[in-house]
Short mmCIF file of C-alpha atoms and ligand atoms in Angstrom, two decimals:
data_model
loop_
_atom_site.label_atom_id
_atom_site.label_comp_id
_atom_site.label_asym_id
_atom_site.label_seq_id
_atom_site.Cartn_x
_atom_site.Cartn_y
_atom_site.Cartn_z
CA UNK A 13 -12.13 -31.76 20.84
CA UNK A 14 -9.89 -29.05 21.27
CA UNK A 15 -10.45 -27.57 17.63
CA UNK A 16 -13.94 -27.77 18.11
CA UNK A 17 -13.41 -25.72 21.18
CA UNK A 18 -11.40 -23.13 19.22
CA UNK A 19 -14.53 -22.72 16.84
CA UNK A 20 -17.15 -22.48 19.15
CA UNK A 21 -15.23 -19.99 21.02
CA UNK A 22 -14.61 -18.06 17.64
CA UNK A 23 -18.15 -18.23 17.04
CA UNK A 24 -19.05 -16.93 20.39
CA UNK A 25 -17.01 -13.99 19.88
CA UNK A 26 -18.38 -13.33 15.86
CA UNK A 27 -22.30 -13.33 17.57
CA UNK A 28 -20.82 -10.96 19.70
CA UNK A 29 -19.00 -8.37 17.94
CA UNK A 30 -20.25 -8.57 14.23
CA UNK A 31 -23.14 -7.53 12.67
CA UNK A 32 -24.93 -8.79 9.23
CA UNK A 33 -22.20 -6.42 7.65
CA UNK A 34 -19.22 -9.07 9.13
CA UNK A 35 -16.90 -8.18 12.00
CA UNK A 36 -16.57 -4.79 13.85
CA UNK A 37 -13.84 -4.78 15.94
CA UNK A 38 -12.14 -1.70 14.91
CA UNK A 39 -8.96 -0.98 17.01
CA UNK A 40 -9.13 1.19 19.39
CA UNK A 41 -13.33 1.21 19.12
CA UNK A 42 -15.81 0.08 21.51
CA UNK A 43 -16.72 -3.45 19.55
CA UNK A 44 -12.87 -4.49 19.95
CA UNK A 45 -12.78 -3.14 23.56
CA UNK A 46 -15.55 -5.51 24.01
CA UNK A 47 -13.74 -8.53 22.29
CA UNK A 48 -10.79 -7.75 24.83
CA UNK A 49 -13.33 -7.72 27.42
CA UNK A 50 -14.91 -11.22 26.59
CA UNK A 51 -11.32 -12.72 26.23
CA UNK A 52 -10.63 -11.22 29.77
CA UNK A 53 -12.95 -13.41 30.83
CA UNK A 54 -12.24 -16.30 28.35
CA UNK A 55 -8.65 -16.09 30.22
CA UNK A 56 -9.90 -16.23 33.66
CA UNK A 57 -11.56 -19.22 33.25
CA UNK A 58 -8.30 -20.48 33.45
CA UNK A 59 -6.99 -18.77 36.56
CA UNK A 60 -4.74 -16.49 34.21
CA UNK A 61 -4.82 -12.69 33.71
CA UNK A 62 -4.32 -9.82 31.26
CA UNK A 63 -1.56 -7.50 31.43
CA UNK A 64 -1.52 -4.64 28.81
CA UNK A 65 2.11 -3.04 27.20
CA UNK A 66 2.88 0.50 26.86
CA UNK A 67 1.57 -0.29 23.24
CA UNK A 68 -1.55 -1.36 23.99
CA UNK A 69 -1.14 -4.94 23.59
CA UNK A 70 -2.47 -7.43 25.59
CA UNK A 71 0.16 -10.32 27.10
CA UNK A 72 -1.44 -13.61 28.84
CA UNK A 73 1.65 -15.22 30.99
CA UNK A 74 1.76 -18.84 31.60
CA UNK A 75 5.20 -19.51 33.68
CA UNK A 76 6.64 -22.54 33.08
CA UNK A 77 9.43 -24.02 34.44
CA UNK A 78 11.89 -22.28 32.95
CA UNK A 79 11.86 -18.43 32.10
CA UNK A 80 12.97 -19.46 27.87
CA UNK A 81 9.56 -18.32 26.35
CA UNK A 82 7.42 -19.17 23.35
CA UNK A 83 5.05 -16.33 22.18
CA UNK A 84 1.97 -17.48 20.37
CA UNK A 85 -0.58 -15.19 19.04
CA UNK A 86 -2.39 -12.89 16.69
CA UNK A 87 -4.79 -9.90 16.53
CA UNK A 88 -8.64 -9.69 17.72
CA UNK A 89 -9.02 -6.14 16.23
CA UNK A 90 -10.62 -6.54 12.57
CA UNK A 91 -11.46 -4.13 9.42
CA UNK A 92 -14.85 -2.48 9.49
CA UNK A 93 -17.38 -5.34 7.85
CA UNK A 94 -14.54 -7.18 8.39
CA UNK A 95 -13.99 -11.24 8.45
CA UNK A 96 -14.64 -13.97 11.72
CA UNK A 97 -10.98 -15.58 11.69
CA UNK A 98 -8.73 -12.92 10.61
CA UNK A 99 -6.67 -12.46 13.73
CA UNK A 100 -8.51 -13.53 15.93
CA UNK A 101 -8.37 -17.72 14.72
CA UNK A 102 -4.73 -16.93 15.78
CA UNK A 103 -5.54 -15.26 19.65
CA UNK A 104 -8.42 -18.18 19.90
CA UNK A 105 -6.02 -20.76 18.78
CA UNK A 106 -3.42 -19.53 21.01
CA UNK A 107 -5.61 -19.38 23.88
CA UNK A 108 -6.17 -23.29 23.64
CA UNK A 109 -3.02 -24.02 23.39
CA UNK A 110 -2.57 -22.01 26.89
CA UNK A 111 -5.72 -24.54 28.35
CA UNK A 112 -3.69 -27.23 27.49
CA UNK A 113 -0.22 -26.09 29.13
CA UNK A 114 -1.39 -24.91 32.28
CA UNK A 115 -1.28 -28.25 34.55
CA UNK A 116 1.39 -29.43 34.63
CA UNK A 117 3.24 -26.37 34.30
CA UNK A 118 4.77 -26.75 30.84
CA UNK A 119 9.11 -26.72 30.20
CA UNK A 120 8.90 -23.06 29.14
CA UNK A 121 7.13 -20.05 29.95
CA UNK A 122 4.28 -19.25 27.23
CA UNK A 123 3.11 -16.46 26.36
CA UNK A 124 0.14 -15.34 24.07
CA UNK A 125 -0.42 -11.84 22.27
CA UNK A 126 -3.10 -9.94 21.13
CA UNK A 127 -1.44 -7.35 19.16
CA UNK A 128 -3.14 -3.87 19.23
CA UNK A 129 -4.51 -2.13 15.63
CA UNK A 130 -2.68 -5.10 13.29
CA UNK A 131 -5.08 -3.76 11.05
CA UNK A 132 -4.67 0.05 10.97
CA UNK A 133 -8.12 0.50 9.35
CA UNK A 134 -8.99 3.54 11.43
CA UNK A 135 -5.53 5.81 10.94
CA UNK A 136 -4.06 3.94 7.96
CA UNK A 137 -1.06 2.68 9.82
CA UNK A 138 -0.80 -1.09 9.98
CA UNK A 139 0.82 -3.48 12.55
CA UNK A 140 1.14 -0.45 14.80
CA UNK A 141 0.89 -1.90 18.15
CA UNK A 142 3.99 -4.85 17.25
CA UNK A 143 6.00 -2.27 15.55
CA UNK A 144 6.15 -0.36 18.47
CA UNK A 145 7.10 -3.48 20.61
CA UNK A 146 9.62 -4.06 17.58
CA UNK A 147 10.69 -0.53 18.19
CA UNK A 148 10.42 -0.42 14.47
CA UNK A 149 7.34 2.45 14.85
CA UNK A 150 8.52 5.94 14.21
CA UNK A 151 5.87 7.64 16.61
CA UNK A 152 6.48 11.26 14.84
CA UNK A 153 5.43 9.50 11.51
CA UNK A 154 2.30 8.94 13.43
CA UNK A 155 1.23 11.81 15.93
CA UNK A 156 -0.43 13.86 13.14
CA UNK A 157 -2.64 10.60 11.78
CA UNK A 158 -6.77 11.08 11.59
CA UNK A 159 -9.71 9.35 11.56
CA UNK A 160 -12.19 9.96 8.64
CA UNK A 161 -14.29 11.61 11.84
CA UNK A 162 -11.25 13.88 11.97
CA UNK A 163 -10.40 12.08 15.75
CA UNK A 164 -6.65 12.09 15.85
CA UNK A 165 -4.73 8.65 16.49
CA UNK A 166 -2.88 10.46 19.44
CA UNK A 167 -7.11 11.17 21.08
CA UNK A 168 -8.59 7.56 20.12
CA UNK A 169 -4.81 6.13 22.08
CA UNK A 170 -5.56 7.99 24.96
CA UNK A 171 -9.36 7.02 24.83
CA UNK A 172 -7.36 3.65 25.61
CA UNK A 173 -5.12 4.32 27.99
CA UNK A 174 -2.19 4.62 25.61
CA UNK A 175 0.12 7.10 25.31
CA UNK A 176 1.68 7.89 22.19
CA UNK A 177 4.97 9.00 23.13
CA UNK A 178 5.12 6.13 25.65
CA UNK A 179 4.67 3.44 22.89
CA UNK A 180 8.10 2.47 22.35
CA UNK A 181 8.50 1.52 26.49
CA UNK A 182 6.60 -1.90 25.08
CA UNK A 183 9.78 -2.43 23.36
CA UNK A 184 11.86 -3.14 26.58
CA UNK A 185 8.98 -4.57 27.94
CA UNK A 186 9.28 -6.82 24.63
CA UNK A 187 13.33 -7.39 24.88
CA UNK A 188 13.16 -7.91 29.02
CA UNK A 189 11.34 -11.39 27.70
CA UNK A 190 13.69 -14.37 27.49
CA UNK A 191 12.28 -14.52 24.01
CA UNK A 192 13.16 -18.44 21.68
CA UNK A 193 9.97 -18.25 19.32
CA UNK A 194 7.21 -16.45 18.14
CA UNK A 195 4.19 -18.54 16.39
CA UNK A 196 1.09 -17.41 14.77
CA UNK A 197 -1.50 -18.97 12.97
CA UNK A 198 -3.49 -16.64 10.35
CA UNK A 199 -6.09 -17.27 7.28
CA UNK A 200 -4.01 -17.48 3.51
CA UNK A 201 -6.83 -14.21 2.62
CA UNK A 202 -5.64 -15.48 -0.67
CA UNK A 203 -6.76 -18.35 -3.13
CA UNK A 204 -3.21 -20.39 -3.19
CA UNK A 205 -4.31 -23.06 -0.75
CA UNK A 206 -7.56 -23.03 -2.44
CA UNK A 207 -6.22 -23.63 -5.63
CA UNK A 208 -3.77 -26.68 -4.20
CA UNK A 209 -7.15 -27.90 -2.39
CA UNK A 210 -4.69 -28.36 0.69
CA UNK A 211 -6.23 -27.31 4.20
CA UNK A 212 -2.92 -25.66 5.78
CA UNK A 213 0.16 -24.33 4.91
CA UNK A 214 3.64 -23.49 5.99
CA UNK A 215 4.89 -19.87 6.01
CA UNK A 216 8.21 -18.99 4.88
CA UNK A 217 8.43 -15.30 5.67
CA UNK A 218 6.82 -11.93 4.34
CA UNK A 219 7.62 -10.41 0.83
CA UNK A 220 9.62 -7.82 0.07
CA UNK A 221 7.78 -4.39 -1.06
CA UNK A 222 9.54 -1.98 -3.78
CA UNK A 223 6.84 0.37 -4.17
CA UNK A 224 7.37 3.52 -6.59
CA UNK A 225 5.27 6.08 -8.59
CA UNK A 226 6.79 5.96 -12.05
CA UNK A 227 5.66 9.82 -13.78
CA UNK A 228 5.86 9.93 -17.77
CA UNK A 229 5.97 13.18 -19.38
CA UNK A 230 5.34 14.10 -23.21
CA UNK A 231 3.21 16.36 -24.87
CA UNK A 232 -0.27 17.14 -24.38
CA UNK A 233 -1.37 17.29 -28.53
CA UNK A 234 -4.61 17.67 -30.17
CA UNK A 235 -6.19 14.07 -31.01
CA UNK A 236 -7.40 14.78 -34.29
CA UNK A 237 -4.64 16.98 -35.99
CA UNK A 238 -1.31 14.74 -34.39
CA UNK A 239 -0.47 12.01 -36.52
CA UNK A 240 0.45 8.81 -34.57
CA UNK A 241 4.14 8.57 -35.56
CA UNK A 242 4.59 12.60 -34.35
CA UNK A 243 3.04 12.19 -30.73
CA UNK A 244 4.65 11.64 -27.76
CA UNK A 245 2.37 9.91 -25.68
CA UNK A 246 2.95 9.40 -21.79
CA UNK A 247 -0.05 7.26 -21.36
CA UNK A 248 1.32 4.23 -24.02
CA UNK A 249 4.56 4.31 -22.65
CA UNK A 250 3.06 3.64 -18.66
CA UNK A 251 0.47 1.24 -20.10
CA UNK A 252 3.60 -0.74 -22.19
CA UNK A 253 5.66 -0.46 -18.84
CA UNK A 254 2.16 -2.14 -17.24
CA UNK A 255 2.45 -4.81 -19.65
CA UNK A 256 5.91 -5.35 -19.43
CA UNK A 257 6.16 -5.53 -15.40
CA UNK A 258 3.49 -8.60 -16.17
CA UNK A 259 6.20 -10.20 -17.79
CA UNK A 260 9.02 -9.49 -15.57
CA UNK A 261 6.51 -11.09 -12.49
CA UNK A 262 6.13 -14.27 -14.73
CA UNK A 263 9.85 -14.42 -15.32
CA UNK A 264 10.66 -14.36 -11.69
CA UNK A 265 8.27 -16.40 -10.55
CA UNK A 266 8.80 -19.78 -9.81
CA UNK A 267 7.10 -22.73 -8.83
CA UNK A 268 6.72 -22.15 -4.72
CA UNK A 269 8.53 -18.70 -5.20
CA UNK A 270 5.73 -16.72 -6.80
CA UNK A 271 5.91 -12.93 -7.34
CA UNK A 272 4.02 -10.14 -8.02
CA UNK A 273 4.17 -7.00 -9.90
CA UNK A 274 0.81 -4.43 -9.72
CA UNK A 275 -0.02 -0.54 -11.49
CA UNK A 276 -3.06 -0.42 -8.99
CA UNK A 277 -3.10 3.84 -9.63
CA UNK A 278 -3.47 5.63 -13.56
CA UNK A 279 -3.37 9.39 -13.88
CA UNK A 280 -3.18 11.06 -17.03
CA UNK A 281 -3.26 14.60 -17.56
CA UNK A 282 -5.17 16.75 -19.17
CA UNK A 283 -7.74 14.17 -19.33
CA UNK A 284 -9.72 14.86 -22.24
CA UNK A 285 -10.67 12.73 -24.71
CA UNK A 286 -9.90 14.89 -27.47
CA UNK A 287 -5.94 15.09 -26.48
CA UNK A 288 -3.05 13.07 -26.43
CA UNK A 289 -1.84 12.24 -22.88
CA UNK A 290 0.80 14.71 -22.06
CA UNK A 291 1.35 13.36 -17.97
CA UNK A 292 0.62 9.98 -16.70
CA UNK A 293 1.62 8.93 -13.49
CA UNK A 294 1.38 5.30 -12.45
CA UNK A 295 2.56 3.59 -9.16
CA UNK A 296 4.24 0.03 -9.18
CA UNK A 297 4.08 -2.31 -6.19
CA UNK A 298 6.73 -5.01 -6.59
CA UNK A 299 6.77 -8.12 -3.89
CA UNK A 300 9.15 -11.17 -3.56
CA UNK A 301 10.10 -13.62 -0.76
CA UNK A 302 13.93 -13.10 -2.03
CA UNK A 303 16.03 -9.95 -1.82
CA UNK A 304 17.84 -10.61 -4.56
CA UNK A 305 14.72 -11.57 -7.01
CA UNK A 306 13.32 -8.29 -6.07
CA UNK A 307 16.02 -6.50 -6.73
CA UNK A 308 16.40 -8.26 -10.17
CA UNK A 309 12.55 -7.42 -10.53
CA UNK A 310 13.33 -3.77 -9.86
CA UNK A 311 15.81 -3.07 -12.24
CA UNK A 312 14.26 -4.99 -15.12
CA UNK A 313 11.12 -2.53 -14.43
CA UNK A 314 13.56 0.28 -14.90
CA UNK A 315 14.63 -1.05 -18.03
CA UNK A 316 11.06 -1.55 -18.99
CA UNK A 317 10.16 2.05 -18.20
CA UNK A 318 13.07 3.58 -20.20
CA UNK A 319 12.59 1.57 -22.88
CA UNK A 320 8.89 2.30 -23.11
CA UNK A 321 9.83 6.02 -22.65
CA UNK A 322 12.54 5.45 -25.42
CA UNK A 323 9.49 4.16 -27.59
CA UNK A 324 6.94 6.26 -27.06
CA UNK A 325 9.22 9.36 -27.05
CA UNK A 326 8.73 10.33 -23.61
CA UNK A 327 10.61 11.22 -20.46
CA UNK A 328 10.02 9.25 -17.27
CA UNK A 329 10.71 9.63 -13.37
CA UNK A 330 10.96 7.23 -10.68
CA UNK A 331 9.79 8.46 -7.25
CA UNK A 332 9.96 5.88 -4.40
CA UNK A 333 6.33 5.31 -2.04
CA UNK A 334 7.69 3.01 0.69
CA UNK A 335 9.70 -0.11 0.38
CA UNK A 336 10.57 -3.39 3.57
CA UNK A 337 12.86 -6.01 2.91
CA UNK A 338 11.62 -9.52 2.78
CA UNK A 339 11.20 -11.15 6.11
CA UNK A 340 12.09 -14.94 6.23
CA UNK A 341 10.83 -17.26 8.66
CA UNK A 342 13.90 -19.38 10.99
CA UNK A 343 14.43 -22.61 9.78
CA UNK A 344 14.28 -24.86 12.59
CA UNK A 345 11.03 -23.53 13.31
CA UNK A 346 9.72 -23.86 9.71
CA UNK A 347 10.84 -27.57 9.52
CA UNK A 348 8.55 -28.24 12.42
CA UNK A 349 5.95 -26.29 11.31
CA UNK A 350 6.03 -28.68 8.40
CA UNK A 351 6.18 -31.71 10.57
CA UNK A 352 3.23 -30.76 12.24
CA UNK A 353 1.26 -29.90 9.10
CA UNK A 354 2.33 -33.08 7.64
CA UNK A 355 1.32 -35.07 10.59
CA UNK A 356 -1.86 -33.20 10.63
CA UNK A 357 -2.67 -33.37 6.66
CA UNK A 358 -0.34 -35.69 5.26
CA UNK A 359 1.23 -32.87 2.97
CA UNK A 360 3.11 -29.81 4.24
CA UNK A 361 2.78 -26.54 1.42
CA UNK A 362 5.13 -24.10 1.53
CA UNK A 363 3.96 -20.47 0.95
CA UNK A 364 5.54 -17.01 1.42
CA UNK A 365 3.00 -14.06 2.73
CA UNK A 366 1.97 -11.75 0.30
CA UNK A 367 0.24 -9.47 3.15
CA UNK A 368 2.81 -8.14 6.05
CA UNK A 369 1.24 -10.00 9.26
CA UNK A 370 2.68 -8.87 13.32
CA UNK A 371 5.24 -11.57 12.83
CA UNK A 372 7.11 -10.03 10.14
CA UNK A 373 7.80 -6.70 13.33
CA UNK A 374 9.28 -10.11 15.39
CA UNK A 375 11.91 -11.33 13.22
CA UNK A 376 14.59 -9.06 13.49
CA UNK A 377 14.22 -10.22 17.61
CA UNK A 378 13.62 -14.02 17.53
CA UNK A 379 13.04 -17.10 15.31
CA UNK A 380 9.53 -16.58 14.00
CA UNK A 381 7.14 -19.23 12.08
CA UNK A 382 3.35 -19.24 10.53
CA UNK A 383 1.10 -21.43 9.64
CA UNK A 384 -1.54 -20.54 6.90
CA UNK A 385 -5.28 -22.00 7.06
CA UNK A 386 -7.46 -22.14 3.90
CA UNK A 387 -9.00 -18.92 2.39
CA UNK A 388 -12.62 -19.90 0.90
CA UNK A 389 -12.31 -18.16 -2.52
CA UNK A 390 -9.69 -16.47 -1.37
CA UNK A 391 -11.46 -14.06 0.39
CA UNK A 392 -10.75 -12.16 2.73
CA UNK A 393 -11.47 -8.61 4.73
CA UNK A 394 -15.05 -8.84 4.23
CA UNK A 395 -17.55 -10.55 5.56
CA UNK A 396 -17.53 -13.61 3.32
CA UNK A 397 -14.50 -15.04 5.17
CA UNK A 398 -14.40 -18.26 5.94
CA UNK A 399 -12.57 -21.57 5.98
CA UNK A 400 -14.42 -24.88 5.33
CA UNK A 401 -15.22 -26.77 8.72
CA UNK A 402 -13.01 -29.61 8.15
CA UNK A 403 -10.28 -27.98 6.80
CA UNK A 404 -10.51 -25.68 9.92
CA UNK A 405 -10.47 -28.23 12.48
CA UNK A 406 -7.46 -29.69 10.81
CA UNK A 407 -5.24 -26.71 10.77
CA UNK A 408 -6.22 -25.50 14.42
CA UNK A 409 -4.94 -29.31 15.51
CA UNK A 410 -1.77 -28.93 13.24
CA UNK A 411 -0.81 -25.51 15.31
CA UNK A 412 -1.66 -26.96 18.23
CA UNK A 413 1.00 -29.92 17.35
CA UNK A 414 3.34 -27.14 16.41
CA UNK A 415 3.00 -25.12 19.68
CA UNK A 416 3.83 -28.65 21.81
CA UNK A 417 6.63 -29.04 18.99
CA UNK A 418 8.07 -25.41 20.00
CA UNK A 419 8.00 -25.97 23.25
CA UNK A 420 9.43 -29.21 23.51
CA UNK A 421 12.30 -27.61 20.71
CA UNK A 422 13.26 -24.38 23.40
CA UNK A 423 13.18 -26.50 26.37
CA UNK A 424 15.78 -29.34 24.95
CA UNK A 425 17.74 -26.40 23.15
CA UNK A 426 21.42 -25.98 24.30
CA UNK A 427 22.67 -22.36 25.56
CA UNK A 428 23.94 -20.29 22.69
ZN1 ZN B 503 -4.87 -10.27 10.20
#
């Protein structure tokens, strides 16, 4: 009964803010302001109210009786043609679990989030409303950001009652909280589960990112009068480096402990198919659950690159993008996350999060956990999204169990 309720109020807000296209809650946009508006009144309905951080981010207090708090929540603001569950299956989920706490009054205070712009599809800056309660967000890095209308970040904030330079205040909002757990629930938007045919999975942190731009220079030579042995061509030795960071993903990789290596950009220069590739640039996005694996992962791509240099004659560069150490779930609160998806589903998967999600911003400041539901064809941002019936009603009743498990955990933990 109370999954069914969690779908029927998902639905209710997908007929409301989606079009044939998918979901259009864009943060910071009218469609989202609207979802906030309907959970407003969702929240209500059970004598509770709204309060909004110096972030933007919406908090839903229940007080229990004792101030130790469990946060529970997710996002409600989506990609353009976006998906129904992403984000907000964790705020929906989250609110139930608030309907079913709120007589009596439970052990511990809970509290649910609706993280602002999770998605940063508007200004390109992700998980910008938690960061700033993380007081991880470097507000300079931001002020200058645009829309593709040319609205700046700093205009469509303000359009919201938010003030950029008064985002990090949500961060002592965020540490004044007796904080002992932060849960969220979130599709896979990826074909593991799928591929296990298991409905729900346990989360054991974020990966890692090492994320570089490796540039290759040779010589730029004429295609017909350079004999292959004389040529020194940048564009074999990135595409053997390609190949070879395949190899150095399927070496690390174990079973449970996947990784993942991707060239998702190729320039060459000049670019003309009558000449040798003098320039090409490639990036290199490297992602692993364990520091140490990733850093393993990194230097074996540097070997890879000189020694593809080495081969094709070539000189290369390493320039870094952006990198984040992995984040790793607590363990007390992933061993009953897998109680309750073993209760639930007779099973409990363990997965690590190839996507950052908010809870990754929450783990430097308390024990965090997540719980994965099913990804049909591991899809995902679009507005194919979905998660068989079944298979959803299963995992909302497994958080659910985990939510009564947190609580029951904090309120029976001793004083550090
Ligand atoms: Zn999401």
């Amino acid at each position: 009964m109370h999954a069914q309720r969690v779908i029927a109020d998902l639905r209710e807000l997908a007929a409301r803010t989606s079009t044939d296209d998918g979901a259009q809650r864009l943060a910071w946009g009218p469609v989202w302001r609207d979802a906030r508006e309907w959970f407003k009144g969702k929240v209500g309905e059970i004598g509770l109210r709204i309060e909004t951080d110096s972030a933007g981010n919406n908090w839903v207090t229940l007080p229990g009786r004792s101030a130790k708090t469990v946060i529970i929540g997710s996002h409600l603001d989506s990609v353009p043609n976006g998906g129904w569950l992403d984000g907000a299956l964790g705020v929906v989920a989250a609110l139930e679990a608030l309907r079913m706490n709120v007589s009596p009054p439970p052990p511990v205070t809970l509290k649910l989030v609706d993280w602002a712009d999770e998605e940063g599809a508007r200004f390109g800056r992700s998980l910008l409303g938690s960061s700033a309660a993380a007081g991880s967000l470097k507000v300079d890095e931001v002020r200058e950001l645009k829309d593709r209308h040319g609205t700046t970040l700093v205009e469509a904030l303000s359009e919201n009652g938010v003030t950029l330079d008064r985002m990090l205040d949500s961060h002592l909002e965020l540490k004044a909280i007796d904080a002992r757990a932060y849960l969220e629930l979130h599709i896979e938007q990826g074909p593991v589960l799928e591929s296990m045919q298991k409905p729900t999975a346990v989360v054991l942190g974020t990966f890692g990112v090492e994320r570089n731009t490796l540039r290759f220079t040779g010589q730029a030579a004429h295609s017909g009068s350079t004999p292959i042995a004389m040529r020194r061509d940048a564009f074999l030795a990135a595409a053997q480096t390609s190949l070879e960071c395949r190899e150095i993903a399927r070496r690390h990789s174990k079973p449970g402990a996947g990784v993942v290596c991707t060239v998702g950009v190729v320039n060459v220069e000049p670019k003309i198919v009558t000449a040798v590739p003098g320039v090409c640039e490639i990036s290199l996005d490297q992602r692993a659950l364990d520091a140490e694996v990733l850093a393993a992962m990194f230097r074996d791509a540097h070997a890879a690159a000189d020694r593809a240099a080495g081969d094709n004659n070539v000189a290369v560069e390493w320039r870094p993008i952006w990198r984040i150490e992995p984040r790793l779930f607590d363990a007390s609160l992933v061993r009953l996350c897998e109680e309750a998806v073993r209760e639930e589903t007779g099973d409990a998967p363990r997965l690590p999060s190839g996507p950052l999600h908010d809870a990754a911003e929450m783990v430097p400041h308390m024990p965090v956990v997540m719980m994965f539901a099913y990804s049909s064809n591991g899809l995902s941002h679009c507005k194919e999204e979905d998660t068989p019936g079944a298979h959803l009603e299963t995992t909302i009743r497994a958080y659910l169990r985990l939510v009564e498990k947190t609580i029951g955990h904090v309120a029976n933990a001793q004083p550090v």
